[in-house]
Coordinates of C-alpha atoms in Angstrom, one line a residue:
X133 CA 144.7 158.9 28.6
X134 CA 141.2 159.9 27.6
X135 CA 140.8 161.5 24.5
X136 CA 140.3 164.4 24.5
X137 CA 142.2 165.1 27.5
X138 CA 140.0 166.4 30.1
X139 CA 142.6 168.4 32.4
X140 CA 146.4 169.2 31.3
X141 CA 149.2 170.6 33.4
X142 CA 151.7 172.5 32.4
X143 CA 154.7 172.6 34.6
X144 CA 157.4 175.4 34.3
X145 CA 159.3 175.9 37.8
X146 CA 162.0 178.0 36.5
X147 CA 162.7 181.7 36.0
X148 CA 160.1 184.5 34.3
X149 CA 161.5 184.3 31.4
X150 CA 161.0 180.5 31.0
X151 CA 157.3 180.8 32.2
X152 CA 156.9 182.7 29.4
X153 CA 158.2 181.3 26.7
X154 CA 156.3 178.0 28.0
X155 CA 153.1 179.9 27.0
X156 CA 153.2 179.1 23.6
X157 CA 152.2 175.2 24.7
X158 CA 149.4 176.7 26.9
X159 CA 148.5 178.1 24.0
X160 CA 148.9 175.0 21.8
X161 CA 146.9 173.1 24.1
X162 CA 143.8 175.7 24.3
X163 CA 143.7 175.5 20.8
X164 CA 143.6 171.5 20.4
X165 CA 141.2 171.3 23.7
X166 CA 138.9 174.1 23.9
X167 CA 137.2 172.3 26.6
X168 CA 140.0 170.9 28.4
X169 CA 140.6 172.1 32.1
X170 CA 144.4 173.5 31.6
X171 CA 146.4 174.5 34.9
X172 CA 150.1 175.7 34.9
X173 CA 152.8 175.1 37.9
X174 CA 155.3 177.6 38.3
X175 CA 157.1 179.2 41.3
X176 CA 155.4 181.9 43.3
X177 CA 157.3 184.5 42.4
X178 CA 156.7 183.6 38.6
X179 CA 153.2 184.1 38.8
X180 CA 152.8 187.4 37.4
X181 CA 154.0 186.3 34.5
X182 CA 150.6 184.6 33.6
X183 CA 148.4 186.3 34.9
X184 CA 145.6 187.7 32.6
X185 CA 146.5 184.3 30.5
X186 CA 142.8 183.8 28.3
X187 CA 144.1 180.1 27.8
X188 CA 144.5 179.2 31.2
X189 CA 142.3 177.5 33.6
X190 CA 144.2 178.0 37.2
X191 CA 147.6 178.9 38.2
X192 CA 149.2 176.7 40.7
X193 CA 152.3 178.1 42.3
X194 CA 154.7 176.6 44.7
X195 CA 157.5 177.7 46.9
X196 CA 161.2 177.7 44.8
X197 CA 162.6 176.5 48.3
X198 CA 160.8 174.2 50.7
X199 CA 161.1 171.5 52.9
X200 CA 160.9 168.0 51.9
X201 CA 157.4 167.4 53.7
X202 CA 156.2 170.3 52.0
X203 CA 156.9 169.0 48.8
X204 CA 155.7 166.1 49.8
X205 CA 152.4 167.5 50.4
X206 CA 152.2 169.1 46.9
X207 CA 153.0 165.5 45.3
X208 CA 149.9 164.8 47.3
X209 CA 147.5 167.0 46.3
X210 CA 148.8 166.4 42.5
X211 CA 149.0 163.0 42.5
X212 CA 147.0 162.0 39.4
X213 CA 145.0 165.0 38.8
X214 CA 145.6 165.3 35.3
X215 CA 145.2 163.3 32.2
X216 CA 148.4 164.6 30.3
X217 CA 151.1 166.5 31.7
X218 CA 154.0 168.6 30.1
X219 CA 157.4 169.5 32.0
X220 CA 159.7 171.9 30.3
X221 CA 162.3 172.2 31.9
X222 CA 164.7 169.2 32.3
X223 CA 164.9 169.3 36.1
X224 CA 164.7 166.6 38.6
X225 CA 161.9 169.0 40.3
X226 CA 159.9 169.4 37.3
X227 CA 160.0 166.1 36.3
X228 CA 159.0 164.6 39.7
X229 CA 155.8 167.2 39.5
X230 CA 154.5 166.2 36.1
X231 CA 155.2 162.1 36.8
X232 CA 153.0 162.9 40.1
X233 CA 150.3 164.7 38.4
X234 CA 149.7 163.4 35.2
X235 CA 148.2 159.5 34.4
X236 CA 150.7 160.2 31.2
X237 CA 154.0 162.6 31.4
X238 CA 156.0 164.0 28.6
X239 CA 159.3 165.9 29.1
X240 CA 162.7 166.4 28.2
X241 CA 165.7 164.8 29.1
X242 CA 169.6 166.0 28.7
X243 CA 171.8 163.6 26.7
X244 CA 173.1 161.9 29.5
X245 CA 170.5 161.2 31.6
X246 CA 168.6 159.4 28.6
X247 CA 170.2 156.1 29.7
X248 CA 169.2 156.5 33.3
X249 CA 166.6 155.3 35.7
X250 CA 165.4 158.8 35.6
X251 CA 163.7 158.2 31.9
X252 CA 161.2 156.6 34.6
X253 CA 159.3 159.4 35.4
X254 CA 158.4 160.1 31.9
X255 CA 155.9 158.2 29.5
X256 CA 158.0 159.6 26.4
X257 CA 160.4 162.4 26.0
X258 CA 162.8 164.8 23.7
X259 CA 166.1 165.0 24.1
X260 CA 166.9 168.1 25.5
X261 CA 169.3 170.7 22.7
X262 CA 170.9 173.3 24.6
X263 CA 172.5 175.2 21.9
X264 CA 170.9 175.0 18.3
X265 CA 167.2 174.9 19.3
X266 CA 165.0 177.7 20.8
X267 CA 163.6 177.2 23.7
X268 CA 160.1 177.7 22.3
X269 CA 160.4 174.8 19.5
X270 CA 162.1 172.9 22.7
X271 CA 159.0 173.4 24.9
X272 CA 157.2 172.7 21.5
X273 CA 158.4 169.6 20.8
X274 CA 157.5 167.9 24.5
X275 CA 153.8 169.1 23.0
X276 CA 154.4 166.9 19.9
X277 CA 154.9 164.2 21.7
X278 CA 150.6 164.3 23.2
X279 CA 150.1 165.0 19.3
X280 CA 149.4 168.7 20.1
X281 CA 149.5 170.9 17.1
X282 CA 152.5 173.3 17.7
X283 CA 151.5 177.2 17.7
X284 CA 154.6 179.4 18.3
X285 CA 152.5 182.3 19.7
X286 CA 154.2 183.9 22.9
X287 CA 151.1 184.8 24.9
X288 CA 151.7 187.9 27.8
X289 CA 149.9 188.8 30.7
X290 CA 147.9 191.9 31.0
X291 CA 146.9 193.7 34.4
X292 CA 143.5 195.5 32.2
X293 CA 145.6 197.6 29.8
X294 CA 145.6 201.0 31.6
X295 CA 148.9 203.1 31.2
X296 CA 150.5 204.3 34.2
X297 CA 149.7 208.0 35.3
X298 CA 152.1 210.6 33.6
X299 CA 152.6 208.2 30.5
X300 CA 151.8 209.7 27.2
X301 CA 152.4 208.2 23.9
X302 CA 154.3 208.8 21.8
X303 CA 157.0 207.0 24.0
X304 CA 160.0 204.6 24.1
X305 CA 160.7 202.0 27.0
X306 CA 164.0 201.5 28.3
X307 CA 165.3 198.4 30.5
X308 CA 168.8 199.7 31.1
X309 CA 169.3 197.2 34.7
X310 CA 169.2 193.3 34.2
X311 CA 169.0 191.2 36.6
X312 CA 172.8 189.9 36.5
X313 CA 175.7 192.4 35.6
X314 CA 176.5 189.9 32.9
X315 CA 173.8 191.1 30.7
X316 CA 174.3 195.2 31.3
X317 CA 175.1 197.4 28.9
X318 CA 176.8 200.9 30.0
X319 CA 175.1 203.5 32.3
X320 CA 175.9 206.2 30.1
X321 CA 175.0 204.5 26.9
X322 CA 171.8 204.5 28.0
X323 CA 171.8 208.4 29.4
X324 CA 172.9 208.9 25.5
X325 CA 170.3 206.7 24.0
X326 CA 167.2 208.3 26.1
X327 CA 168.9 212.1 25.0
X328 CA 169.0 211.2 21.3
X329 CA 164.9 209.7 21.7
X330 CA 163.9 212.5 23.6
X331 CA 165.2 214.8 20.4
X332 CA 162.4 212.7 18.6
X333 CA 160.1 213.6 20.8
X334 CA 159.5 210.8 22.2
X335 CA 158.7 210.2 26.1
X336 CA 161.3 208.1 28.0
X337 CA 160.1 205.2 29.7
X338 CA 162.4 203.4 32.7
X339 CA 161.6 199.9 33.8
X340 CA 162.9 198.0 36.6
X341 CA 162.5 195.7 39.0
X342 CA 162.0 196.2 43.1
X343 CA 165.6 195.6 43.8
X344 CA 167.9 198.5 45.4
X345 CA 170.1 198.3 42.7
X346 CA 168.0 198.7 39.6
X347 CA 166.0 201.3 41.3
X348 CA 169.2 203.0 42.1
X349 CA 170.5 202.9 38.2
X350 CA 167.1 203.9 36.7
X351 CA 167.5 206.9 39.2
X352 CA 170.5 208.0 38.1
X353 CA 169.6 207.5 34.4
X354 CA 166.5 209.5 34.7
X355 CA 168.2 212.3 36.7
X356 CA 170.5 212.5 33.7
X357 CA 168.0 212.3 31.0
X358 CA 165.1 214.3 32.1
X359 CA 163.3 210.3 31.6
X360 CA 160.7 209.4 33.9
X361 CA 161.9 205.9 36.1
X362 CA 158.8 203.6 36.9
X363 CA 161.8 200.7 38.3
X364 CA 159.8 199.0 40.7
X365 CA 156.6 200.3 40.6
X366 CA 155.2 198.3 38.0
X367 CA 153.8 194.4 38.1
X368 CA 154.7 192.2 35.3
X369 CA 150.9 192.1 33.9
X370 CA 151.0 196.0 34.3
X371 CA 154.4 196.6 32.6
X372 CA 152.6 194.3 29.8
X373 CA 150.2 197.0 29.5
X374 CA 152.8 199.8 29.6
X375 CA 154.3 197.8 26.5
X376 CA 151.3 197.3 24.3
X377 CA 151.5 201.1 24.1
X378 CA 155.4 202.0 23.1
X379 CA 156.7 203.2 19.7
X380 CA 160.1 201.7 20.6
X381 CA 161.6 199.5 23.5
X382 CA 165.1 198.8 24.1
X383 CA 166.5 196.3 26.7
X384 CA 168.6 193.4 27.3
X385 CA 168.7 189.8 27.5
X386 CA 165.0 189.8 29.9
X387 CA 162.2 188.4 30.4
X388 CA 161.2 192.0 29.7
X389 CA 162.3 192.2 25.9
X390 CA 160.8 189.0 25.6
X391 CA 157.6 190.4 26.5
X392 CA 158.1 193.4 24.5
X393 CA 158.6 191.2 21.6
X394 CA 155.8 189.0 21.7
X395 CA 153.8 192.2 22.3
X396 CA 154.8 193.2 18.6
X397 CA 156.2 196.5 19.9
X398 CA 159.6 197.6 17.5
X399 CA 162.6 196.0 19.8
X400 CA 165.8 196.3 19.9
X401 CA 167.9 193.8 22.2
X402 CA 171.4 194.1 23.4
X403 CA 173.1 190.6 23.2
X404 CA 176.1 189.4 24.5
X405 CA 177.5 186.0 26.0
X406 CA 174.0 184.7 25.5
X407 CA 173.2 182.0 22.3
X408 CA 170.7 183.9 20.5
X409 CA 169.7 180.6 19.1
X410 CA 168.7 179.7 22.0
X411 CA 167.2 182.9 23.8
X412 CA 166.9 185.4 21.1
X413 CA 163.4 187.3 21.4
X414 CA 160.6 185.8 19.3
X415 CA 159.0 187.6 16.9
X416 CA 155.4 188.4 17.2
X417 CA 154.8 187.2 13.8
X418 CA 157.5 184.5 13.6
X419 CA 155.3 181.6 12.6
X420 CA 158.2 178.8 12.1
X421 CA 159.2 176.3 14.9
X422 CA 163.0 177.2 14.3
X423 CA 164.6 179.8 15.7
X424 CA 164.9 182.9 14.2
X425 CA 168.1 183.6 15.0
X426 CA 171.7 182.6 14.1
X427 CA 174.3 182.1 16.2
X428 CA 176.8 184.9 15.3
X429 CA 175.5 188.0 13.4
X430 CA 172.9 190.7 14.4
X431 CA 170.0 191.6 11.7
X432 CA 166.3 191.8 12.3
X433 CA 163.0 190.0 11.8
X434 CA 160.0 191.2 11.9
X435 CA 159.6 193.6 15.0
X436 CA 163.1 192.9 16.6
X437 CA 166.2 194.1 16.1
X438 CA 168.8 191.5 17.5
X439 CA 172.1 193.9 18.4
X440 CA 175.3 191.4 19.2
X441 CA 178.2 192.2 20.3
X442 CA 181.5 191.6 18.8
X443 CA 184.6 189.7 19.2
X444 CA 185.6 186.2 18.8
X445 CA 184.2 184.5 21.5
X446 CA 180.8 185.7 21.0
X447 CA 178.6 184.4 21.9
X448 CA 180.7 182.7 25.0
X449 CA 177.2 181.1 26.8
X450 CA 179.0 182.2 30.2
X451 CA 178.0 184.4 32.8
X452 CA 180.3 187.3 32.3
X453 CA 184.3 187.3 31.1
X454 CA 185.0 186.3 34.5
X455 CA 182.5 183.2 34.7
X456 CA 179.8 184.3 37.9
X457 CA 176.7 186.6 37.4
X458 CA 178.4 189.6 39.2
X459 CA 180.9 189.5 36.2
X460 CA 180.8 192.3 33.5
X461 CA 180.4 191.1 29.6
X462 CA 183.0 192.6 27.3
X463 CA 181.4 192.3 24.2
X464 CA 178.1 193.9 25.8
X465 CA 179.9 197.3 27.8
X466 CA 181.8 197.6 24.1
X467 CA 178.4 198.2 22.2
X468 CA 178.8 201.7 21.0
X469 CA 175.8 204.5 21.4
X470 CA 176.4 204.7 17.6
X471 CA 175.3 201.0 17.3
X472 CA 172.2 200.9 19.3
X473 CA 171.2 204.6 17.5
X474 CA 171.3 202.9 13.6
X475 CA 169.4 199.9 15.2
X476 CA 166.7 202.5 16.9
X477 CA 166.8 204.2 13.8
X478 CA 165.8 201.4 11.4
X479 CA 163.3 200.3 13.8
X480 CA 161.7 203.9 14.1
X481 CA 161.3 204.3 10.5

């Protein structure tokens, strides 16, 4: 590998929320090679989440589903581009892309595929920790490996900063519609949350995705609420911007309380079955490489508020209490409205 590296790639062909928490090594890499030519691979619909990235050179997406000879042809047009390339996730796909692209490859590897041919398509690698390690140290670590000097920084995308029309600080966000039912909290916990905000005078903020359902919840909660819904109307780079302006956001286990978080805006996020460990929002001024978070216990650092639910088998890592993503969480529909309002509270003050 030349030294310095001339061009990196960054591959991260998961989902948003995995792009960006990979951003951290983009950043990591900017920082060590100022000069370097430094492209990210993700999957198409992913791409929002870099855009307006100051440490990135291109943006190469690809299809999530494809045909072999189309893959093919991307291996082709990869094939030894790059002096260094980093996979973070520990995917046959991702792996195959980086081995392809870059003259040397560093990844990760679960346990039991460390004794297996497929430690082939890497030049070195770090065992990959699903439980005790966060997954920005994890994506940190593969950094290591190229001697890269690790800078936890979460880095979001921006669409030019503008604030949508009818938005007025002061104002809170709410994300009240995840993606899968396994990370929802109550509908009318969050018609109660935006009434007891609104008595602060604050402006209520909806976000949501394009999808029937979210648009449909955000509705309702709005109706009920007198809050104004912008579910679906907003890209990811522009809900960035909608963010750098809140006094408060609330939401979920999302990409979108990730980026609130890195943003540095007071959060609050509802956590369930999910390790917080291991996905717990990182703190805009969290400057270790481990995680800030425990795996049982709420508390806060910095500018989030971590809320867990209760009970014994929290947190369970499963996708619901009846194992599939359509599945309601227990411990997250129990939260109480009481709960969430000391957490706003303290974050408020």
């Amino acid at each position: 590998m030349p030294f310095p590296p001339e061009r990196i790639l960054v591959v991260c062909t998961r989902r948003l929320g995995d792009v960006l928490l990979a951003t951290p090594v983009i950043h990591s890499c900017r920082q060590a090679y100022p000069e370097a030519c430094i492209d990210a691979l993700v999957f198409d619909n992913t791409v929002g989440m870099l855009e307006g990235n100051p440490d990135l050179s291109h943006i190469i997406p690809v299809p999530e589903r494809s045909s072999w000879s189309s893959r093919l042809n991307e291996l082709r047009r990869l094939w030894r581009k790059y002096d260094l390339a980093l996979s973070m996730i520990p995917s046959d796909r991702a792996r195959i892309y980086g081995w392809a692209a870059g003259h040397i490859h560093y990844g990760t590897l679960l346990v039991d595929e460390e004794k297996k041919s497929k430690n082939a398509w890497v030049s070195g690698y770090v065992p990959f920790d699903d439980v005790g390690t966060h997954t920005i140290s994890m994506n940190l670590r593969v950094a290591t490996l190229a001697e890269i000097t690790s800078i936890p920084r979460v880095i979001p995308p921006s669409a030019g900063g503008e604030l949508p029309e009818g938005v007025s600080a002061p104002f809170a966000v709410l994300h009240p519609h995840p993606q899968f039912n396994y990370k929802m909290w109550r509908e009318d916990g969050w018609i109660g949350l935006a009434h007891l905000l609104r008595k602060r005078n604050l402006q209520i903020v909806l976000t949501g995705g394009p999808g029937d359902e979210e648009r449909a919840a955000c509705h309702r909660i709005s109706a009920a609420a007198e809050a104004r819904s912008l579910a679906g109307q907003l890209t990811l780079p522009q809900t960035s911007d909608l963010l750098r302006h809140a006094s408060l956001y609330v939401g979920p286990d999302t990409a979108i309380t990730h980026l609130a978080a890195a943003l540095g805006v007071p959060t609050v996020a509802l956590f369930g079955p999910s390790n917080p460990v291991k996905w717990g929002p990182w703190p805009n001024d969290w400057e270790r490489l481990d995680s800030p978070w425990q795996l049982k216990g709420e508390g806060r650092h910095g500018n989030v508020y971590l809320l867990q639910g209760s009970g014994e088998c929290v947190p369970c890592c499963f996708e619901g209490c009846d194992r599939h993503i359509r599945s309601y969480s227990r411990c997250l529909q129990e939260i109480t409205l009481g709960s969430v309002s000391r957490a706003v509270n303290l974050m408020l003050a």
